[in-house]
Coordinates of C-alpha atoms in Angstrom, one line a residue:
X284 CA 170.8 138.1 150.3
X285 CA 166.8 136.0 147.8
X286 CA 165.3 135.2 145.8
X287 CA 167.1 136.1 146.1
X288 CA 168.3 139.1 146.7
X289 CA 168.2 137.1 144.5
X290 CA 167.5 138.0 146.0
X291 CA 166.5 132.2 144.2
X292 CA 165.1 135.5 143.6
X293 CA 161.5 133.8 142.5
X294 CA 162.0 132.0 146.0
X295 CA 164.3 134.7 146.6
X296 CA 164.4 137.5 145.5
X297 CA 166.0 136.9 145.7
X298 CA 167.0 134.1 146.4
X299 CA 168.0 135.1 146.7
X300 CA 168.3 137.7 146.0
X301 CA 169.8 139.3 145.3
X302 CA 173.4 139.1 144.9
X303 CA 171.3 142.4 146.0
X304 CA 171.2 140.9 149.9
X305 CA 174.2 142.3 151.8
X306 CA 175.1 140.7 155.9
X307 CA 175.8 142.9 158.0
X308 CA 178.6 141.6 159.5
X309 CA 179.4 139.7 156.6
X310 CA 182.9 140.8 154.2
X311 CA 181.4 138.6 151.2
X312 CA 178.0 139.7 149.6
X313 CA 175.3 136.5 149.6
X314 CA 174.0 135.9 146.5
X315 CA 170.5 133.7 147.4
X316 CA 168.4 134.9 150.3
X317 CA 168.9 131.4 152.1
X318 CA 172.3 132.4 153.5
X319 CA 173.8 132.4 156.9
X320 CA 177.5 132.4 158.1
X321 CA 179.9 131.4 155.5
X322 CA 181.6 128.2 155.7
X323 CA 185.2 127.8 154.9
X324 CA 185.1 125.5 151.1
X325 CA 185.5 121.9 151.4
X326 CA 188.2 120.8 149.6
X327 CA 186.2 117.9 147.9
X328 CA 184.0 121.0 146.2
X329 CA 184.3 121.9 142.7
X330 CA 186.2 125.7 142.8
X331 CA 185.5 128.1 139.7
X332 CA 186.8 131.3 139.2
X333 CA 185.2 134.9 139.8
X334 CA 185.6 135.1 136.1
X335 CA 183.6 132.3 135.4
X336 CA 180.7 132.1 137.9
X337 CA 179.8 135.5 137.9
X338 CA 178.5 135.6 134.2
X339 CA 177.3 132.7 135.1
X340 CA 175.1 133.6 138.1
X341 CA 174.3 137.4 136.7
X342 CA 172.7 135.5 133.4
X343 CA 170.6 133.1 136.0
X344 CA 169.7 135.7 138.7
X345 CA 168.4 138.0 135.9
X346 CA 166.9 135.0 134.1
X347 CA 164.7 134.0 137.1
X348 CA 163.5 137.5 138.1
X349 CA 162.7 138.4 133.9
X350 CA 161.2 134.9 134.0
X351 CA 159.2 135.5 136.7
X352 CA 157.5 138.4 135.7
X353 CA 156.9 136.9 132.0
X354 CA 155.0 134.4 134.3
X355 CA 152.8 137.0 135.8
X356 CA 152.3 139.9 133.3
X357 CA 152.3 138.2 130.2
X358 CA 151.2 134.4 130.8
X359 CA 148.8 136.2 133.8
X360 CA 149.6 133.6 135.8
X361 CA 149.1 135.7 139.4
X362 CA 149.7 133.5 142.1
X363 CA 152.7 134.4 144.0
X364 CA 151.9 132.4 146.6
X365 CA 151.3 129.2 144.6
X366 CA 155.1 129.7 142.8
X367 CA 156.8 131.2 145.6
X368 CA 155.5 127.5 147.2
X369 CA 156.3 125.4 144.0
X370 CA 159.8 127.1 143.7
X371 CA 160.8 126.2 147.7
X372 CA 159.2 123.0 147.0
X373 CA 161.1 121.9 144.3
X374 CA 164.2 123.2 146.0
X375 CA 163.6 121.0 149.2
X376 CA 163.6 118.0 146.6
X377 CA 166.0 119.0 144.7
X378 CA 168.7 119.8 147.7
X379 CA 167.9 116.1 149.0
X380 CA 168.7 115.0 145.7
X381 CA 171.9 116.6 145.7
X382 CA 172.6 115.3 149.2
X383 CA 172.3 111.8 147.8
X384 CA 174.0 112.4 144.5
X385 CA 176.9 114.9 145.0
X386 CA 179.4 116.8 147.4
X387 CA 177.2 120.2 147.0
X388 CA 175.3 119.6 150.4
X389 CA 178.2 118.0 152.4
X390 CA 178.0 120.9 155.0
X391 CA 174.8 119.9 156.5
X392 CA 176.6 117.2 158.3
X393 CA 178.4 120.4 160.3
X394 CA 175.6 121.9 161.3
X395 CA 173.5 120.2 164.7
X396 CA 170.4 120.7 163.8
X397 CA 168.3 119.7 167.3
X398 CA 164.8 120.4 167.8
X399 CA 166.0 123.5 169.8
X400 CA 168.0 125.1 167.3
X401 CA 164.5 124.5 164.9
X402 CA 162.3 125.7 166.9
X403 CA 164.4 129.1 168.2
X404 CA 165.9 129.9 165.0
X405 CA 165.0 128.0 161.9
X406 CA 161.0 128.5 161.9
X407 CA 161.2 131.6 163.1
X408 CA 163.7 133.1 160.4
X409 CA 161.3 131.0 157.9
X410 CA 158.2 132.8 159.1
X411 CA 160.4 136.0 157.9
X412 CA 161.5 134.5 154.7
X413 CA 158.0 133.2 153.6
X414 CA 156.9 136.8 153.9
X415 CA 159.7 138.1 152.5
X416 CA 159.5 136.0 149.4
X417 CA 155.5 136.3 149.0
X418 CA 156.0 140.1 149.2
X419 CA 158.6 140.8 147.0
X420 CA 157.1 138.5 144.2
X421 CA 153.8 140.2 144.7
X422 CA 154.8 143.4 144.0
X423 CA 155.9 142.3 140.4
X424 CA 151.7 142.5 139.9
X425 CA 151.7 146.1 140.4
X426 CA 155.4 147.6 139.6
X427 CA 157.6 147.1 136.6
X428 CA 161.3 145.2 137.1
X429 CA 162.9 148.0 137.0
X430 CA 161.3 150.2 139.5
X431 CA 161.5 147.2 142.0
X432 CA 165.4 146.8 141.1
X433 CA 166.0 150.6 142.5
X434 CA 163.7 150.1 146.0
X435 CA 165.6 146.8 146.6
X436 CA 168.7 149.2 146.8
X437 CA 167.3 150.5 150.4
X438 CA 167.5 146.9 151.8
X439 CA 170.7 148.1 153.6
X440 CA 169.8 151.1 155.4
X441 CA 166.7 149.0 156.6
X442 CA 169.3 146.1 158.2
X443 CA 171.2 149.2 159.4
X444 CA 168.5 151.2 160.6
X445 CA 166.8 147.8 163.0
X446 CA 170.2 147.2 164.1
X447 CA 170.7 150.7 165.6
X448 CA 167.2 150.0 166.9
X449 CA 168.1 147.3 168.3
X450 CA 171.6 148.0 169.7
X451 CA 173.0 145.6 167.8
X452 CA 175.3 147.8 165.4
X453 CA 176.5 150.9 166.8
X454 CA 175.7 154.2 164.8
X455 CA 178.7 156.2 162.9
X456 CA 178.6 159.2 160.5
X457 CA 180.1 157.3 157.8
X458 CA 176.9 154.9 157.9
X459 CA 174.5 158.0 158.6
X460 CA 176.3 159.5 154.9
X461 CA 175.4 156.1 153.5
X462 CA 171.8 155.7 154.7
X463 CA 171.3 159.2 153.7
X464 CA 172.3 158.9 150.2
X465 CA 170.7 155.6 149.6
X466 CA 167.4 156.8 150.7
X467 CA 167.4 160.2 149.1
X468 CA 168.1 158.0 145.6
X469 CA 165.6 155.7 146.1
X470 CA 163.1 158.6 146.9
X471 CA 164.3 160.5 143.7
X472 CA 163.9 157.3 142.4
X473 CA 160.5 156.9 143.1
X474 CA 159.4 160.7 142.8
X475 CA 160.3 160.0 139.1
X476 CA 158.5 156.8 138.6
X477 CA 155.8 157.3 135.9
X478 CA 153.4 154.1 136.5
X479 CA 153.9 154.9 140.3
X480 CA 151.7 152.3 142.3
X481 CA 151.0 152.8 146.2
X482 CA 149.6 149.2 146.9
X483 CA 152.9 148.2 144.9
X484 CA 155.2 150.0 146.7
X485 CA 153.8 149.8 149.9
X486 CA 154.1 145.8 149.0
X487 CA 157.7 146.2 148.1
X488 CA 158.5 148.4 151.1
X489 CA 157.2 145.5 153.8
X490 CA 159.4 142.5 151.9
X491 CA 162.3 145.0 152.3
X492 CA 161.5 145.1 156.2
X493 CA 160.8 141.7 156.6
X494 CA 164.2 140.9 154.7
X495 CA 166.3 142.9 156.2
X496 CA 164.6 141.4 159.7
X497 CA 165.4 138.0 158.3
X498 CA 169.3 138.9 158.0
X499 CA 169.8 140.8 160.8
X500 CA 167.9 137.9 162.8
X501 CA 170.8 135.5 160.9
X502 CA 173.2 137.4 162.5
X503 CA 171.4 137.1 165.9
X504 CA 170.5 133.2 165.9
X505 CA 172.6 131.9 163.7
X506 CA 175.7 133.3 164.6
X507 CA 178.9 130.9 164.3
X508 CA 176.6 128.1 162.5
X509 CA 177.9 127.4 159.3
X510 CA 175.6 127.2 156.1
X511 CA 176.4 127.9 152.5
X512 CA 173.1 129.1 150.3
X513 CA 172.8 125.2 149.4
X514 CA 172.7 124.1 152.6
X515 CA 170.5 126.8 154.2
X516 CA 168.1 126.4 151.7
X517 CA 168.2 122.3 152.5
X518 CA 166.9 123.5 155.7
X519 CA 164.9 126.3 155.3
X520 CA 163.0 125.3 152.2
X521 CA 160.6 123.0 153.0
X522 CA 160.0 125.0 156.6
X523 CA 158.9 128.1 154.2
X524 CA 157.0 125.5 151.7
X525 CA 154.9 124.6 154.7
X526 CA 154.2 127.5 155.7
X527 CA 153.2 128.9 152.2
X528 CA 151.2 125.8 151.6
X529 CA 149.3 127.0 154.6
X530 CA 148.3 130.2 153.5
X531 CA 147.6 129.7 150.1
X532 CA 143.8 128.2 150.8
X533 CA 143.6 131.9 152.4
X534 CA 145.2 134.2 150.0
X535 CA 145.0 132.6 146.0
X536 CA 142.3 129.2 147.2
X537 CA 142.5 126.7 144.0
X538 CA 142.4 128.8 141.4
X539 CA 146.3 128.5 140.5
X540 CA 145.6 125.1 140.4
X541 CA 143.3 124.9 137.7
X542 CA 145.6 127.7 135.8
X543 CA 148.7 125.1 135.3
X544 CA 147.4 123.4 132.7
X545 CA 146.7 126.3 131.0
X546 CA 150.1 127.8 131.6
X547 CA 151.6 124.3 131.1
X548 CA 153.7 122.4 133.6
X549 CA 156.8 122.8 131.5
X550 CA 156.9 126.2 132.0
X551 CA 156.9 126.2 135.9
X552 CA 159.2 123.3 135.9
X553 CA 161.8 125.0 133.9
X554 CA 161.0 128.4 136.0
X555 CA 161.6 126.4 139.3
X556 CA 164.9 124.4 137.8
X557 CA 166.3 127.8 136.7
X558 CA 165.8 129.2 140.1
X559 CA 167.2 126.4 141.5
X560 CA 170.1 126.4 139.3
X561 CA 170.6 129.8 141.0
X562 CA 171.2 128.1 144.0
X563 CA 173.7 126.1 143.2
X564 CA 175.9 129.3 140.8
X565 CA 175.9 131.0 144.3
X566 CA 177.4 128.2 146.1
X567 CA 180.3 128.6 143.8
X568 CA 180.0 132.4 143.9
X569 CA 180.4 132.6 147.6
X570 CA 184.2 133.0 148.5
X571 CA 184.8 132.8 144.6
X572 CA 185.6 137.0 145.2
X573 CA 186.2 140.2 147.3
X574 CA 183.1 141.7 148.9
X575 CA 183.6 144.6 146.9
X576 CA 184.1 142.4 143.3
X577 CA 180.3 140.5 144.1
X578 CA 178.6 143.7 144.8
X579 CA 179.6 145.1 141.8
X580 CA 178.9 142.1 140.2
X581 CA 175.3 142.7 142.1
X582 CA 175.3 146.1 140.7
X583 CA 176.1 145.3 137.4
X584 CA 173.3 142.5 137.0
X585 CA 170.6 145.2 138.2
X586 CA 171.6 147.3 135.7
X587 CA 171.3 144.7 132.8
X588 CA 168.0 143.9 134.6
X589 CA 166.6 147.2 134.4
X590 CA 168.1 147.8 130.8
X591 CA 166.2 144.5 130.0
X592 CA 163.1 145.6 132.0
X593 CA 163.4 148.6 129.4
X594 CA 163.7 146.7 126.3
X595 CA 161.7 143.9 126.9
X596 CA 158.4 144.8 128.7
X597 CA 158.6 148.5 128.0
X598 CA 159.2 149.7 131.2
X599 CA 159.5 153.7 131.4
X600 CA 162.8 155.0 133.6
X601 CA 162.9 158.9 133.3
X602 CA 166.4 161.0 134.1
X603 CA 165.4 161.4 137.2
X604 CA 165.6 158.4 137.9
X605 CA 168.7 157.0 136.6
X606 CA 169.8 159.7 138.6
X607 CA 168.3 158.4 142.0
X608 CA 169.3 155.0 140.9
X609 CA 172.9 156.4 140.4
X610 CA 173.3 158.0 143.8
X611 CA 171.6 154.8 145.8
X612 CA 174.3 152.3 144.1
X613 CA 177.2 154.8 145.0
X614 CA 175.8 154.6 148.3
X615 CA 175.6 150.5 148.3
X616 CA 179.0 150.4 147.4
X617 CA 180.3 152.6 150.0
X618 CA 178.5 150.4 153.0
X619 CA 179.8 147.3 151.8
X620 CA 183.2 148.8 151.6
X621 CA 182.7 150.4 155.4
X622 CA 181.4 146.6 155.9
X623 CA 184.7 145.5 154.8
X624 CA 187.4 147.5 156.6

């Protein structure tokens, strides 16, 4: 899912996420990493077509994660924790403000939200996404976009790999093929990485696990409750803003507050409304095409990202590589087409 998957894919990675988060059970590909069960569209919802939101949501997803790490390389503003909270924060107010001032947010009057359903389900799939979050937009400090781009390819076989642990997907040699050539990518991938970091990629490699816990603990708690990205991130934003706002004293202290000003709040308020603006593009996206049509859309928008990555900030990708890359994506494609059947 992230941001956002984009990965919100500052908030998510991506959001999330990005359309680089795929459910398990799941035939369309979420787009933010606030999702949970689809709902069916209201009818009193604005509709575009697949034609026109995903240009629209590839140029936002990529704009947010680019954005991002213009915020923390070249700005060097490095306080993931303080965005990662300002972004969830302005999304909690913003989704409210939508709730008051449009139809985008209707579906939270479907879903009973009692104290028990909080407390079993919503805080502790927060407690995942806050780490989630805080770990994939650290790991921008040490690794370039691109590199980042190819690991978040191996978010699958960790959903698949803690559901086989867990019994809660059954193992077949069609997914074993799949697991195997997404991981032997992503390690070619990362064999031919030139500014190879460990602390980065061990980084990168924990928000992948505590992702792909987050989804597969979706599918476990919130099975059968229906929430677009909009409406799950009504819920689950200010739940992870609370909980970020906790360990900030702890990890960054006030230092990112005395670095605003010298960044300028423009520039986090337009980072935050453009990841927000993510938000909503997925809640058209969703159901706006096949499973199959989103995650190439997916795949398409991390290739433009690590093109831009490239010609941008100057990241280095070497033939081995693009090679690595090349095999993991096949692989992607394949398990959401196994997903789908």
């Amino acid at each position: 899912m992230a941001p956002a998957d984009e990965k919100m894919n500052a908030t998510a990675e991506e959001q999330v996420q990005m359309l680089d988060v795929h459910e398990k059970d799941n035939d369309d590909l979420l787009p933010s990493p606030v999702s949970a069960t689809l709902p069916r569209p209201a009818a009193n919802k604005p509709k575009l077509s697949a034609a026109a939101i995903i240009p629209i949501w590839i140029v936002l997803s990529s704009a947010v994660i680019i954005y991002n790490n213009y915020l923390y390389n070249t700005l060097q503003f490095r306080f993931p924790v303080f965005l990662v909270t300002w972004h969830l924060t302005f999304a909690a107010i913003g989704t409210r403000v939508l709730q008051r001032t449009t139809h985008l947010v209707d579906g939270a009057k479907d879903v009973n939200m009692s104290k028990d359903v909080f407390l079993r389900s919503i805080l502790p799939i927060g407690l995942l996404f806050s780490a989630s979050l805080i770990l994939s937009n650290t790991a921008y400090l040490y690794l370039s976009v691109a590199y980042i781009q190819m690991l978040k390819a191996f978010t699958p076989v960790a959903i698949l790999l803690i559901s086989w642990t867990f019994r809660i997907q059954d193992p077949s040699k069609r997914l074993a093929v799949i697991v195997f050539m997404i991981s032997s990518g992503v390690a070619l991938a990362s064999r031919g990485e030139l500014r190879f970091n460990l602390v980065g990629f061990l980084t990168q490699a924990a928000a992948v696990a505590f992702e792909a816990s987050r989804l597969v603990m979706i599918q476990i708690l919130l099975h059968g409750m229906k929430m677009d990205p909009l409406v799950s991130l009504h819920y689950y934003a200010p739940v992870c803003a609370l909980i970020n706002l906790a360990v900030l004293p702890f990890t960054e202290g006030f230092a990112p507050f005395y670095e605003v000003m010298r960044v300028g709040p423009l520039i986090l308020i337009s980072n935050a409304a453009i990841a927000f603006l993510l938000n909503i593009a997925a809640v058209f996206l969703v159901g706006a095409g096949s499973g199959l049509v989103l995650t190439l859309a997916g795949v398409f928008k991390d290739i433009l990202l690590i093109t831009g990555s490239v010609l941008i900030f100057g990241a280095q990708i070497t033939p081995l590589q693009v090679l690595g890359y090349s095999i993991a994506l096949v692989g992607l494609v394949l398990y959401k087409t196994a997903g789908s059947k």
